[in-house]
Amino acid sequence: VMADDQFWRGGVATTFLTDRPDLMPDPANVPVPAVTQESLTEPVVAEVNGRRFVVRVPVELAKFGPGGANRTRLMRPDSPLQAGGTTGAPAGEGDDLTSPIQGTVLRVLVAAGATVRRGDVICVVEAMKMENELVAHRDGTIHELRVSPGTKVRIQDVVATIQ
């Protein structure tokens, strides 16, 4: 799963493993690495709801990364992408900001015509009883805002157009 590009792009839901049984190896054939205190020496940065934490993981897991995706959710602490943290993980291509999650919009913090910078919070979406900030994926002006409080969004739904 950690090596799958779709996983790192964020276009996954709680049905990801059900939809992709090819990613689940037969448990009888999976080697279990020995985890010792010495092997827990590789620090990485994990991003959870836009907040970054330095955590220590087995070296075997630290080698996994985003596979060339536009954003990084798991990275080494000295990564140049570590600087300037945003409040959420931007999701979008071109002008369209898309929702990386399925949920209900609780709050919208901008209006059409507003000028935003990459990383500015556009709206807050509640998913599984957690509030998630959807942030601008680029600098620009909100050309179109497609959500309001109470709007239901699915993964990859366009939330706003930023030009």
JSON list of C-alpha atoms in Angstrom, two decimals:
[
{"chain": "A", "resi": 1, "resn": "VAL", "atom": "CA", "xyz": [0.00, 0.00, 0.00]},
{"chain": "A", "resi": 2, "resn": "MET", "atom": "CA", "xyz": [2.79, 2.42, 0.92]},
{"chain": "A", "resi": 3, "resn": "ALA", "atom": "CA", "xyz": [4.35, 2.05, -2.54]},
{"chain": "A", "resi": 4, "resn": "ASP", "atom": "CA", "xyz": [1.09, 2.67, -4.44]},
{"chain": "A", "resi": 5, "resn": "ASP", "atom": "CA", "xyz": [0.95, 6.03, -6.28]},
{"chain": "A", "resi": 6, "resn": "GLN", "atom": "CA", "xyz": [-2.83, 6.34, -5.83]},
{"chain": "A", "resi": 7, "resn": "PHE", "atom": "CA", "xyz": [-2.38, 6.06, -2.06]},
{"chain": "A", "resi": 8, "resn": "TRP", "atom": "CA", "xyz": [0.15, 8.92, -2.06]},
{"chain": "A", "resi": 9, "resn": "ARG", "atom": "CA", "xyz": [-1.97, 11.13, -4.32]},
{"chain": "A", "resi": 10, "resn": "GLY", "atom": "CA", "xyz": [-4.68, 10.97, -1.66]},
{"chain": "A", "resi": 11, "resn": "GLY", "atom": "CA", "xyz": [-7.45, 9.66, -3.91]},
{"chain": "A", "resi": 12, "resn": "VAL", "atom": "CA", "xyz": [-8.38, 6.87, -1.51]},
{"chain": "A", "resi": 13, "resn": "ALA", "atom": "CA", "xyz": [-11.31, 6.16, 0.76]},
{"chain": "A", "resi": 14, "resn": "THR", "atom": "CA", "xyz": [-12.05, 3.67, 3.50]},
{"chain": "A", "resi": 15, "resn": "THR", "atom": "CA", "xyz": [-12.83, 1.16, 0.74]},
{"chain": "A", "resi": 16, "resn": "PHE", "atom": "CA", "xyz": [-9.30, 1.43, -0.73]},
{"chain": "A", "resi": 17, "resn": "LEU", "atom": "CA", "xyz": [-8.19, -2.06, 0.32]},
{"chain": "A", "resi": 18, "resn": "THR", "atom": "CA", "xyz": [-11.51, -3.61, -0.61]},
{"chain": "A", "resi": 19, "resn": "ASP", "atom": "CA", "xyz": [-11.26, -1.99, -4.04]},
{"chain": "A", "resi": 20, "resn": "ARG", "atom": "CA", "xyz": [-7.61, -3.01, -4.47]},
{"chain": "A", "resi": 21, "resn": "PRO", "atom": "CA", "xyz": [-7.27, -6.61, -3.21]},
{"chain": "A", "resi": 22, "resn": "ASP", "atom": "CA", "xyz": [-4.18, -6.96, -5.40]},
{"chain": "A", "resi": 23, "resn": "LEU", "atom": "CA", "xyz": [-2.30, -4.82, -2.84]},
{"chain": "A", "resi": 24, "resn": "MET", "atom": "CA", "xyz": [-2.94, -7.27, -0.01]},
{"chain": "A", "resi": 25, "resn": "PRO", "atom": "CA", "xyz": [-0.39, -10.09, -0.01]},
{"chain": "A", "resi": 26, "resn": "ASP", "atom": "CA", "xyz": [-1.15, -13.52, 1.36]},
{"chain": "A", "resi": 27, "resn": "PRO", "atom": "CA", "xyz": [-0.31, -13.19, 5.09]},
{"chain": "A", "resi": 28, "resn": "ALA", "atom": "CA", "xyz": [1.45, -16.54, 5.06]},
{"chain": "A", "resi": 29, "resn": "ASN", "atom": "CA", "xyz": [3.99, -15.22, 2.52]},
{"chain": "A", "resi": 30, "resn": "VAL", "atom": "CA", "xyz": [4.77, -11.86, 4.14]},
{"chain": "A", "resi": 31, "resn": "PRO", "atom": "CA", "xyz": [8.13, -11.65, 5.89]},
{"chain": "A", "resi": 32, "resn": "VAL", "atom": "CA", "xyz": [7.93, -9.89, 9.23]},
{"chain": "A", "resi": 33, "resn": "PRO", "atom": "CA", "xyz": [10.98, -7.71, 9.79]},
{"chain": "A", "resi": 34, "resn": "ALA", "atom": "CA", "xyz": [12.56, -7.91, 13.20]},
{"chain": "A", "resi": 35, "resn": "VAL", "atom": "CA", "xyz": [11.95, -4.55, 14.88]},
{"chain": "A", "resi": 36, "resn": "THR", "atom": "CA", "xyz": [14.48, -3.69, 17.54]},
{"chain": "A", "resi": 37, "resn": "GLN", "atom": "CA", "xyz": [15.26, -0.43, 19.26]},
{"chain": "A", "resi": 38, "resn": "GLU", "atom": "CA", "xyz": [18.23, -0.05, 16.91]},
{"chain": "A", "resi": 39, "resn": "SER", "atom": "CA", "xyz": [16.01, -0.36, 13.84]},
{"chain": "A", "resi": 40, "resn": "LEU", "atom": "CA", "xyz": [13.74, 2.44, 15.09]},
{"chain": "A", "resi": 41, "resn": "THR", "atom": "CA", "xyz": [16.32, 5.09, 14.30]},
{"chain": "A", "resi": 42, "resn": "GLU", "atom": "CA", "xyz": [14.99, 6.57, 11.07]},
{"chain": "A", "resi": 43, "resn": "PRO", "atom": "CA", "xyz": [13.10, 9.81, 11.75]},
{"chain": "A", "resi": 44, "resn": "VAL", "atom": "CA", "xyz": [10.44, 10.85, 9.24]},
{"chain": "A", "resi": 45, "resn": "VAL", "atom": "CA", "xyz": [7.85, 13.57, 9.18]},
{"chain": "A", "resi": 46, "resn": "ALA", "atom": "CA", "xyz": [4.24, 12.40, 9.14]},
{"chain": "A", "resi": 47, "resn": "GLU", "atom": "CA", "xyz": [1.53, 14.87, 8.18]},
{"chain": "A", "resi": 48, "resn": "VAL", "atom": "CA", "xyz": [-1.78, 14.42, 9.99]},
{"chain": "A", "resi": 49, "resn": "ASN", "atom": "CA", "xyz": [-4.54, 16.88, 9.09]},
{"chain": "A", "resi": 50, "resn": "GLY", "atom": "CA", "xyz": [-1.93, 19.35, 7.94]},
{"chain": "A", "resi": 51, "resn": "ARG", "atom": "CA", "xyz": [0.11, 19.20, 11.12]},
{"chain": "A", "resi": 52, "resn": "ARG", "atom": "CA", "xyz": [3.56, 17.72, 10.87]},
{"chain": "A", "resi": 53, "resn": "PHE", "atom": "CA", "xyz": [5.15, 15.46, 13.45]},
{"chain": "A", "resi": 54, "resn": "VAL", "atom": "CA", "xyz": [8.60, 13.91, 13.53]},
{"chain": "A", "resi": 55, "resn": "VAL", "atom": "CA", "xyz": [8.16, 10.22, 14.28]},
{"chain": "A", "resi": 56, "resn": "ARG", "atom": "CA", "xyz": [10.55, 7.31, 14.35]},
{"chain": "A", "resi": 57, "resn": "VAL", "atom": "CA", "xyz": [9.76, 4.29, 12.20]},
{"chain": "A", "resi": 58, "resn": "PRO", "atom": "CA", "xyz": [11.57, 1.09, 11.31]},
{"chain": "A", "resi": 59, "resn": "VAL", "atom": "CA", "xyz": [14.15, 1.69, 8.61]},
{"chain": "A", "resi": 60, "resn": "GLU", "atom": "CA", "xyz": [12.22, -0.76, 6.40]},
{"chain": "A", "resi": 61, "resn": "LEU", "atom": "CA", "xyz": [9.23, 1.61, 6.43]},
{"chain": "A", "resi": 62, "resn": "ALA", "atom": "CA", "xyz": [11.18, 4.84, 6.10]},
{"chain": "A", "resi": 63, "resn": "LYS", "atom": "CA", "xyz": [12.15, 4.00, 2.51]},
{"chain": "A", "resi": 64, "resn": "PHE", "atom": "CA", "xyz": [8.56, 4.42, 1.32]},
{"chain": "A", "resi": 65, "resn": "GLY", "atom": "CA", "xyz": [7.66, 7.79, -0.12]},
{"chain": "A", "resi": 66, "resn": "PRO", "atom": "CA", "xyz": [5.19, 9.52, -2.35]},
{"chain": "A", "resi": 67, "resn": "GLY", "atom": "CA", "xyz": [6.39, 7.91, -5.58]},
{"chain": "A", "resi": 68, "resn": "GLY", "atom": "CA", "xyz": [6.69, 11.21, -7.41]},
{"chain": "A", "resi": 69, "resn": "ALA", "atom": "CA", "xyz": [3.39, 12.68, -6.24]},
{"chain": "A", "resi": 70, "resn": "ASN", "atom": "CA", "xyz": [3.10, 16.49, -6.12]},
{"chain": "A", "resi": 71, "resn": "ARG", "atom": "CA", "xyz": [2.95, 16.59, -2.34]},
{"chain": "A", "resi": 72, "resn": "THR", "atom": "CA", "xyz": [4.65, 14.70, 0.42]},
{"chain": "A", "resi": 73, "resn": "ARG", "atom": "CA", "xyz": [2.92, 13.28, 3.46]},
{"chain": "A", "resi": 74, "resn": "LEU", "atom": "CA", "xyz": [5.82, 11.22, 4.75]},
{"chain": "A", "resi": 75, "resn": "MET", "atom": "CA", "xyz": [9.28, 12.68, 4.41]},
{"chain": "A", "resi": 76, "resn": "ARG", "atom": "CA", "xyz": [12.63, 12.91, 6.07]},
{"chain": "A", "resi": 77, "resn": "PRO", "atom": "CA", "xyz": [12.94, 15.81, 8.57]},
{"chain": "A", "resi": 78, "resn": "ASP", "atom": "CA", "xyz": [15.72, 17.44, 6.50]},
{"chain": "A", "resi": 79, "resn": "SER", "atom": "CA", "xyz": [13.59, 17.47, 3.33]},
{"chain": "A", "resi": 80, "resn": "PRO", "atom": "CA", "xyz": [13.30, 20.92, 1.71]},
{"chain": "A", "resi": 81, "resn": "LEU", "atom": "CA", "xyz": [9.54, 20.29, 1.54]},
{"chain": "A", "resi": 82, "resn": "GLN", "atom": "CA", "xyz": [9.49, 20.25, 5.35]},
{"chain": "A", "resi": 83, "resn": "ALA", "atom": "CA", "xyz": [9.92, 24.04, 5.53]},
{"chain": "A", "resi": 84, "resn": "GLY", "atom": "CA", "xyz": [6.95, 26.37, 5.62]},
{"chain": "A", "resi": 85, "resn": "GLY", "atom": "CA", "xyz": [4.27, 23.84, 6.66]},
{"chain": "A", "resi": 86, "resn": "THR", "atom": "CA", "xyz": [0.72, 24.45, 5.58]},
{"chain": "A", "resi": 87, "resn": "THR", "atom": "CA", "xyz": [-2.43, 23.94, 7.58]},
{"chain": "A", "resi": 88, "resn": "GLY", "atom": "CA", "xyz": [-3.60, 21.11, 5.34]},
{"chain": "A", "resi": 89, "resn": "ALA", "atom": "CA", "xyz": [-2.49, 19.03, 2.40]},
{"chain": "A", "resi": 90, "resn": "PRO", "atom": "CA", "xyz": [-3.32, 20.87, -0.82]},
{"chain": "A", "resi": 91, "resn": "ALA", "atom": "CA", "xyz": [-5.14, 18.73, -3.37]},
{"chain": "A", "resi": 92, "resn": "GLY", "atom": "CA", "xyz": [-5.67, 19.91, -6.87]},
{"chain": "A", "resi": 93, "resn": "GLU", "atom": "CA", "xyz": [-4.36, 20.27, -10.36]},
{"chain": "A", "resi": 94, "resn": "GLY", "atom": "CA", "xyz": [-4.53, 23.24, -12.64]},
{"chain": "A", "resi": 95, "resn": "ASP", "atom": "CA", "xyz": [-7.12, 25.70, -11.40]},
{"chain": "A", "resi": 96, "resn": "ASP", "atom": "CA", "xyz": [-9.36, 23.23, -9.57]},
{"chain": "A", "resi": 97, "resn": "LEU", "atom": "CA", "xyz": [-9.03, 22.56, -5.84]},
{"chain": "A", "resi": 98, "resn": "THR", "atom": "CA", "xyz": [-10.44, 19.08, -5.22]},
{"chain": "A", "resi": 99, "resn": "SER", "atom": "CA", "xyz": [-11.50, 17.38, -2.02]},
{"chain": "A", "resi": 100, "resn": "PRO", "atom": "CA", "xyz": [-9.14, 14.60, -0.91]},
{"chain": "A", "resi": 101, "resn": "ILE", "atom": "CA", "xyz": [-11.85, 13.28, 1.42]},
{"chain": "A", "resi": 102, "resn": "GLN", "atom": "CA", "xyz": [-15.54, 12.51, 1.57]},
{"chain": "A", "resi": 103, "resn": "GLY", "atom": "CA", "xyz": [-17.56, 14.44, 4.12]},
{"chain": "A", "resi": 104, "resn": "THR", "atom": "CA", "xyz": [-19.70, 17.47, 4.90]},
{"chain": "A", "resi": 105, "resn": "VAL", "atom": "CA", "xyz": [-18.53, 21.07, 4.62]},
{"chain": "A", "resi": 106, "resn": "LEU", "atom": "CA", "xyz": [-18.79, 22.71, 8.05]},
{"chain": "A", "resi": 107, "resn": "ARG", "atom": "CA", "xyz": [-17.32, 26.14, 7.32]},
{"chain": "A", "resi": 108, "resn": "VAL", "atom": "CA", "xyz": [-16.21, 28.12, 4.28]},
{"chain": "A", "resi": 109, "resn": "LEU", "atom": "CA", "xyz": [-13.54, 30.71, 5.06]},
{"chain": "A", "resi": 110, "resn": "VAL", "atom": "CA", "xyz": [-13.35, 32.52, 1.71]},
{"chain": "A", "resi": 111, "resn": "ALA", "atom": "CA", "xyz": [-15.73, 34.03, -0.82]},
{"chain": "A", "resi": 112, "resn": "ALA", "atom": "CA", "xyz": [-15.66, 34.20, -4.61]},
{"chain": "A", "resi": 113, "resn": "GLY", "atom": "CA", "xyz": [-13.25, 36.95, -5.65]},
{"chain": "A", "resi": 114, "resn": "ALA", "atom": "CA", "xyz": [-11.00, 36.54, -2.60]},
{"chain": "A", "resi": 115, "resn": "THR", "atom": "CA", "xyz": [-7.24, 36.47, -3.13]},
{"chain": "A", "resi": 116, "resn": "VAL", "atom": "CA", "xyz": [-5.59, 33.40, -1.58]},
{"chain": "A", "resi": 117, "resn": "ARG", "atom": "CA", "xyz": [-2.10, 32.01, -1.21]},
{"chain": "A", "resi": 118, "resn": "ARG", "atom": "CA", "xyz": [-1.04, 28.37, -1.38]},
{"chain": "A", "resi": 119, "resn": "GLY", "atom": "CA", "xyz": [-1.84, 26.86, 2.02]},
{"chain": "A", "resi": 120, "resn": "ASP", "atom": "CA", "xyz": [-4.68, 29.26, 2.96]},
{"chain": "A", "resi": 121, "resn": "VAL", "atom": "CA", "xyz": [-7.70, 27.44, 4.40]},
{"chain": "A", "resi": 122, "resn": "ILE", "atom": "CA", "xyz": [-10.60, 27.43, 1.95]},
{"chain": "A", "resi": 123, "resn": "CYS", "atom": "CA", "xyz": [-13.08, 25.34, 3.91]},
{"chain": "A", "resi": 124, "resn": "VAL", "atom": "CA", "xyz": [-13.40, 22.80, 6.73]},
{"chain": "A", "resi": 125, "resn": "VAL", "atom": "CA", "xyz": [-14.84, 19.37, 5.96]},
{"chain": "A", "resi": 126, "resn": "GLU", "atom": "CA", "xyz": [-16.03, 16.97, 8.62]},
{"chain": "A", "resi": 127, "resn": "ALA", "atom": "CA", "xyz": [-15.25, 13.33, 7.89]},
{"chain": "A", "resi": 128, "resn": "MET", "atom": "CA", "xyz": [-15.60, 10.52, 10.39]},
{"chain": "A", "resi": 129, "resn": "LYS", "atom": "CA", "xyz": [-16.16, 13.02, 13.24]},
{"chain": "A", "resi": 130, "resn": "MET", "atom": "CA", "xyz": [-12.91, 14.83, 12.44]},
{"chain": "A", "resi": 131, "resn": "GLU", "atom": "CA", "xyz": [-12.51, 18.35, 11.06]},
{"chain": "A", "resi": 132, "resn": "ASN", "atom": "CA", "xyz": [-10.21, 18.57, 8.04]},
{"chain": "A", "resi": 133, "resn": "GLU", "atom": "CA", "xyz": [-8.98, 21.82, 6.53]},
{"chain": "A", "resi": 134, "resn": "LEU", "atom": "CA", "xyz": [-8.96, 21.98, 2.73]},
{"chain": "A", "resi": 135, "resn": "VAL", "atom": "CA", "xyz": [-6.32, 24.47, 1.68]},
{"chain": "A", "resi": 136, "resn": "ALA", "atom": "CA", "xyz": [-5.47, 26.34, -1.52]},
{"chain": "A", "resi": 137, "resn": "HIS", "atom": "CA", "xyz": [-3.15, 24.36, -3.78]},
{"chain": "A", "resi": 138, "resn": "ARG", "atom": "CA", "xyz": [-1.88, 27.53, -5.47]},
{"chain": "A", "resi": 139, "resn": "ASP", "atom": "CA", "xyz": [-1.81, 31.31, -5.21]},
{"chain": "A", "resi": 140, "resn": "GLY", "atom": "CA", "xyz": [-4.59, 33.15, -7.00]},
{"chain": "A", "resi": 141, "resn": "THR", "atom": "CA", "xyz": [-8.15, 34.44, -6.85]},
{"chain": "A", "resi": 142, "resn": "ILE", "atom": "CA", "xyz": [-11.21, 32.36, -6.00]},
{"chain": "A", "resi": 143, "resn": "HIS", "atom": "CA", "xyz": [-12.92, 32.36, -9.39]},
{"chain": "A", "resi": 144, "resn": "GLU", "atom": "CA", "xyz": [-15.66, 29.90, -8.42]},
{"chain": "A", "resi": 145, "resn": "LEU", "atom": "CA", "xyz": [-16.66, 28.48, -5.03]},
{"chain": "A", "resi": 146, "resn": "ARG", "atom": "CA", "xyz": [-18.76, 25.33, -5.34]},
{"chain": "A", "resi": 147, "resn": "VAL", "atom": "CA", "xyz": [-19.43, 24.59, -1.67]},
{"chain": "A", "resi": 148, "resn": "SER", "atom": "CA", "xyz": [-21.22, 26.14, 1.26]},
{"chain": "A", "resi": 149, "resn": "PRO", "atom": "CA", "xyz": [-21.84, 24.90, 4.82]},
{"chain": "A", "resi": 150, "resn": "GLY", "atom": "CA", "xyz": [-23.77, 21.65, 4.65]},
{"chain": "A", "resi": 151, "resn": "THR", "atom": "CA", "xyz": [-22.56, 20.67, 1.17]},
{"chain": "A", "resi": 152, "resn": "LYS", "atom": "CA", "xyz": [-21.69, 16.96, 0.89]},
{"chain": "A", "resi": 153, "resn": "VAL", "atom": "CA", "xyz": [-18.40, 16.38, -0.94]},
{"chain": "A", "resi": 154, "resn": "ARG", "atom": "CA", "xyz": [-16.88, 13.21, -2.32]},
{"chain": "A", "resi": 155, "resn": "ILE", "atom": "CA", "xyz": [-13.26, 12.45, -3.07]},
{"chain": "A", "resi": 156, "resn": "GLN", "atom": "CA", "xyz": [-12.11, 14.45, -6.12]},
{"chain": "A", "resi": 157, "resn": "ASP", "atom": "CA", "xyz": [-15.15, 16.77, -6.10]},
{"chain": "A", "resi": 158, "resn": "VAL", "atom": "CA", "xyz": [-14.14, 20.30, -7.16]},
{"chain": "A", "resi": 159, "resn": "VAL", "atom": "CA", "xyz": [-14.44, 22.60, -4.15]},
{"chain": "A", "resi": 160, "resn": "ALA", "atom": "CA", "xyz": [-13.19, 25.82, -5.74]},
{"chain": "A", "resi": 161, "resn": "THR", "atom": "CA", "xyz": [-11.54, 27.15, -8.86]},
{"chain": "A", "resi": 162, "resn": "ILE", "atom": "CA", "xyz": [-8.48, 29.30, -8.20]},
{"chain": "A", "resi": 163, "resn": "GLN", "atom": "CA", "xyz": [-7.08, 31.36, -11.07]}
]
